[in-house]
Coordinates of N, CA and C in Angstrom, one line a residue:
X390 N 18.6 -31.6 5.0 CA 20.0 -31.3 5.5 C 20.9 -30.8 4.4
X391 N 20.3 -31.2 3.2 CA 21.6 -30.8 2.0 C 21.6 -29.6 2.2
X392 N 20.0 -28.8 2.0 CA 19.9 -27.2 1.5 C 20.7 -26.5 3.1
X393 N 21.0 -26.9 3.9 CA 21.2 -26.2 5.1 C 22.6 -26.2 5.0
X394 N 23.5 -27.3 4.7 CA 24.7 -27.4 4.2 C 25.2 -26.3 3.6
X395 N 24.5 -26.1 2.1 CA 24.6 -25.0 1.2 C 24.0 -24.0 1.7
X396 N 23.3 -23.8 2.6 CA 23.2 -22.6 3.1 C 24.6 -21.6 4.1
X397 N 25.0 -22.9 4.9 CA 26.0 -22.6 5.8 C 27.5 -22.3 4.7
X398 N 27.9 -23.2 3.6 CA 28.0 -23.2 2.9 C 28.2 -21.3 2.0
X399 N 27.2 -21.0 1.8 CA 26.8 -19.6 1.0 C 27.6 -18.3 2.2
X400 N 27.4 -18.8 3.3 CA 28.4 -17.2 4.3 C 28.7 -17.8 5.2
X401 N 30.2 -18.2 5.3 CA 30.8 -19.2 6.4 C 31.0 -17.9 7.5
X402 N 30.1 -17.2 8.5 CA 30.4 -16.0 9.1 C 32.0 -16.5 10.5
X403 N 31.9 -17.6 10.6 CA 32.7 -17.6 11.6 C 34.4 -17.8 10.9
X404 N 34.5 -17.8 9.9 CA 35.6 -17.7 9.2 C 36.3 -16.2 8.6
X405 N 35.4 -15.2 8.7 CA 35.5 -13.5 8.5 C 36.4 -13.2 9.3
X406 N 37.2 -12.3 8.7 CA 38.0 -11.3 10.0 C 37.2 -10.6 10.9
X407 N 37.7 -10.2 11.8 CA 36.7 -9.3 12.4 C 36.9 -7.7 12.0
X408 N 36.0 -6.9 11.9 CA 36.0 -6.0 11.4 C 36.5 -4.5 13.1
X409 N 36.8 -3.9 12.1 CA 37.4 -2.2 13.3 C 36.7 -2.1 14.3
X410 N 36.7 -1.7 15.0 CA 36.1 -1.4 16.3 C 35.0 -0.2 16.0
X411 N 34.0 -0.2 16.2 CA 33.0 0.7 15.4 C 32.7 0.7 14.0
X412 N 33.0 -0.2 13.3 CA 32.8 -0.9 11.9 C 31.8 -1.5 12.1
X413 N 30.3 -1.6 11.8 CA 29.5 -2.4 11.3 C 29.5 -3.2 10.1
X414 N 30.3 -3.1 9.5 CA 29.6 -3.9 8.0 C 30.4 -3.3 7.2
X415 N 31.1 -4.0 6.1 CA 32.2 -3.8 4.7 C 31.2 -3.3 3.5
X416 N 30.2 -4.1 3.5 CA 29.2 -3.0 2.3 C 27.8 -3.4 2.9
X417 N 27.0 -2.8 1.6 CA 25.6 -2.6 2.0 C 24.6 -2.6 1.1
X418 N 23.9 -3.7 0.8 CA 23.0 -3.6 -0.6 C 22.1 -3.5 -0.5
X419 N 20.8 -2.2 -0.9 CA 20.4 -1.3 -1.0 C 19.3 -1.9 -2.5
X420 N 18.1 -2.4 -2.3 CA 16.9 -2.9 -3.6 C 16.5 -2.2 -3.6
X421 N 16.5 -0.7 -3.0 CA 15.5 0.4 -3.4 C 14.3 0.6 -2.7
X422 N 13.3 1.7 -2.7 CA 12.4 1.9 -1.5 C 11.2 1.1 -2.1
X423 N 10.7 1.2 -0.8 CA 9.3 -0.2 -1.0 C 8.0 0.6 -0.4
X424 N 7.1 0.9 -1.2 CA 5.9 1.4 -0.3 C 4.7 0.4 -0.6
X425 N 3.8 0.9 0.2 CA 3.0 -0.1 0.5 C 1.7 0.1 -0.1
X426 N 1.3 -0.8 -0.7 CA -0.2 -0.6 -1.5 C -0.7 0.4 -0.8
X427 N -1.7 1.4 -1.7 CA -2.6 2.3 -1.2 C -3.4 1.8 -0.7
X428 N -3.9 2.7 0.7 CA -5.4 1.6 1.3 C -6.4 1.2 1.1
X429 N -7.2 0.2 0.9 CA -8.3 -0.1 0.2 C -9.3 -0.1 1.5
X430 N -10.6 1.0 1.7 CA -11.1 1.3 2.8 C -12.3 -0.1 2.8
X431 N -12.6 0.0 3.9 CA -13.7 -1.9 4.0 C -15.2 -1.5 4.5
X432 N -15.0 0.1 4.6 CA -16.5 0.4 5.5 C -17.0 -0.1 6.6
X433 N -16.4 -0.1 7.4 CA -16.9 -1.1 8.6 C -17.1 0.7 9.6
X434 N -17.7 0.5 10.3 CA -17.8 1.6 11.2 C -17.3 1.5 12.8
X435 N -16.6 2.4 13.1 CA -16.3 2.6 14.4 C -17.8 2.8 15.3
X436 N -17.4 1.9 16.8 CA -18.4 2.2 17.9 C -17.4 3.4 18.7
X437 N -18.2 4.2 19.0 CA -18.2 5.4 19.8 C -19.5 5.7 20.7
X438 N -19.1 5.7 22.2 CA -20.4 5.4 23.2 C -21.6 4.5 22.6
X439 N -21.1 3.3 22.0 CA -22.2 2.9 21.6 C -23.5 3.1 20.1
X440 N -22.3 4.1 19.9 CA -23.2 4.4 18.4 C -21.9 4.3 17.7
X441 N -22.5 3.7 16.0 CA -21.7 3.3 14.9 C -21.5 5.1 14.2
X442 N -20.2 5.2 14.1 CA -19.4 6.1 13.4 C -18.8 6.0 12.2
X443 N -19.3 6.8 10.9 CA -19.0 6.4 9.7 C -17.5 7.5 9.8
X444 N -16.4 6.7 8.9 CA -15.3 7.5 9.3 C -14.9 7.5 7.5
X445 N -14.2 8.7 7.5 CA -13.5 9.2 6.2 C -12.3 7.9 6.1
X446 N -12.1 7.7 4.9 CA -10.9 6.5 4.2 C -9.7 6.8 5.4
X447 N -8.8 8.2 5.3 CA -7.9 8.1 6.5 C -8.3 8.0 7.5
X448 N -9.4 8.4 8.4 CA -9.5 8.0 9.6 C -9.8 6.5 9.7
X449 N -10.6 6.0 8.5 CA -10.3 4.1 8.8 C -9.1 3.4 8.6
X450 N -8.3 4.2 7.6 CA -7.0 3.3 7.6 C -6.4 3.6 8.9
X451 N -6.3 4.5 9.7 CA -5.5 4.8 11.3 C -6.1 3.8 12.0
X452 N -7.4 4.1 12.1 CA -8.3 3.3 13.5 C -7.8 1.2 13.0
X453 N -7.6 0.7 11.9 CA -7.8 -0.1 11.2 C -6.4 -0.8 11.6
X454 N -5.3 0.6 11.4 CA -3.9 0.1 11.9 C -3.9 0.0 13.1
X455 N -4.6 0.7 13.8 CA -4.6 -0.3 15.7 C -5.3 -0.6 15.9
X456 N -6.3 -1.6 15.5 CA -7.0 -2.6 16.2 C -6.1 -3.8 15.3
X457 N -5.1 -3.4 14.1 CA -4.9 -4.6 14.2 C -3.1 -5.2 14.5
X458 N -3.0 -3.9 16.0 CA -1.7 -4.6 16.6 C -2.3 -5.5 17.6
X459 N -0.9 -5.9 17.5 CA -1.5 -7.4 18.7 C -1.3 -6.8 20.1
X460 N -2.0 -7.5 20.9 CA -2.7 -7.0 22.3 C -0.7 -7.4 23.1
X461 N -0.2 -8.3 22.5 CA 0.9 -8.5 22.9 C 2.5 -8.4 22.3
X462 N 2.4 -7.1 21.2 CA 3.2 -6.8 20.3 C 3.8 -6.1 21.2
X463 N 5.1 -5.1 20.9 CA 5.7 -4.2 21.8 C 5.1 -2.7 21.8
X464 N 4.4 -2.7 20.9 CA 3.6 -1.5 21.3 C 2.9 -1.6 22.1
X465 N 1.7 -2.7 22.4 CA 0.7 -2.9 23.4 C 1.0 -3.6 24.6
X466 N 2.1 -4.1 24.5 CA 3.0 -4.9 25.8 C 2.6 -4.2 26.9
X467 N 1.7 -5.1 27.7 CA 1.9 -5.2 29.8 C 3.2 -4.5 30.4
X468 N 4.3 -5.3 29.7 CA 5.4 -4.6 30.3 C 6.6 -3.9 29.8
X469 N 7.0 -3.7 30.5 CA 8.1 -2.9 30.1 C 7.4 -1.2 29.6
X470 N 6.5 -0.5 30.4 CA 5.9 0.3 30.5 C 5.7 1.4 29.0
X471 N 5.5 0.9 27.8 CA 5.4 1.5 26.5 C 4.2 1.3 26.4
X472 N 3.3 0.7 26.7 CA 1.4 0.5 26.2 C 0.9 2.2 26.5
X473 N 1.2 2.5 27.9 CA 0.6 3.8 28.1 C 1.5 5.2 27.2
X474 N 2.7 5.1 27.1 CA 3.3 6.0 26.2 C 2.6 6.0 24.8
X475 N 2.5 4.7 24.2 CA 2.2 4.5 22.9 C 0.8 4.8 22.5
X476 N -0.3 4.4 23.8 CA -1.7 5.3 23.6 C -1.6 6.4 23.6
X477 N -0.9 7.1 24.5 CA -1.2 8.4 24.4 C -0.8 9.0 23.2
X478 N 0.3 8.7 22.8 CA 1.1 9.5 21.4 C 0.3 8.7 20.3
X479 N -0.5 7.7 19.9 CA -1.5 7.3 19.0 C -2.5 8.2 19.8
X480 N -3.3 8.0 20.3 CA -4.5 9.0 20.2 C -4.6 10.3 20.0
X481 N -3.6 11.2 20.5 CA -3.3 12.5 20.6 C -3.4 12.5 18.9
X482 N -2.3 11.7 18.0 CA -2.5 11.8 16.6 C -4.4 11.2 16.0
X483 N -4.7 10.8 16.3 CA -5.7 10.1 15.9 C -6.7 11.5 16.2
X484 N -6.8 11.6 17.4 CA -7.5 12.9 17.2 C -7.5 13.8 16.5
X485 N -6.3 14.2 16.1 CA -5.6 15.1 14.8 C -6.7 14.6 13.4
X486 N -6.6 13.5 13.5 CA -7.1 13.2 11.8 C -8.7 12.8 12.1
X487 N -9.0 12.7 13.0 CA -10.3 12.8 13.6 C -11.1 14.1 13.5
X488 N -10.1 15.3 13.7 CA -10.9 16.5 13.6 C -11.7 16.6 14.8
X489 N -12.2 18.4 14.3 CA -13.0 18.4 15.6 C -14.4 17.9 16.1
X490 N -15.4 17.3 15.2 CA -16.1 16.8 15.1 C -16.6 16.4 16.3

């Protein structure tokens, strides 16, 4: 309970004026851009009809980044009708890096 005190404590928000109408925010701190480790490829092989497909490092880091959204993230979501928009505009690209092969 103390650290929560001093947390509440650190930005009393309900004591702020309220800011202009179309004002978001008085400033804005900025740590600088963040990228993300280079991919480290695991060799695992894609099934395609049934037969294992050896895939180049980018085409495993793509395939690698969707199988590992969740079946019930908002990309793959049942509802709110984005799953079928989102496959299509991922595979249309996937095939891109897929080649013609």
């Amino acid at each position: 309970l103390q650290r929560v005190g001093e947390a509440i404590k650190a930005f009393e928000w309900w004591t702020v004026d309220e800011l202009d109408e179309g004002q978001v925010f008085e400033s804005l701190e900025h740590n600088g851009v963040s990228f993300a480790p280079p991919y480290e490829p695991h060799g695992v092989k894609m099934l395609y009809d049934g037969n294992p497909v050896t895939l180049t490092t980018e085409q495993e880091e793509v395939a690698t980044y969707y199988a590992a959204i969740p079946d019930d993230g908002p990309q793959l979501s049942l509802s709110g009708g984005q799953r079928e928009i989102f496959q299509k505009n991922f595979f249309a690209d996937f095939r891109k890096v897929l080649g013609p092969k």
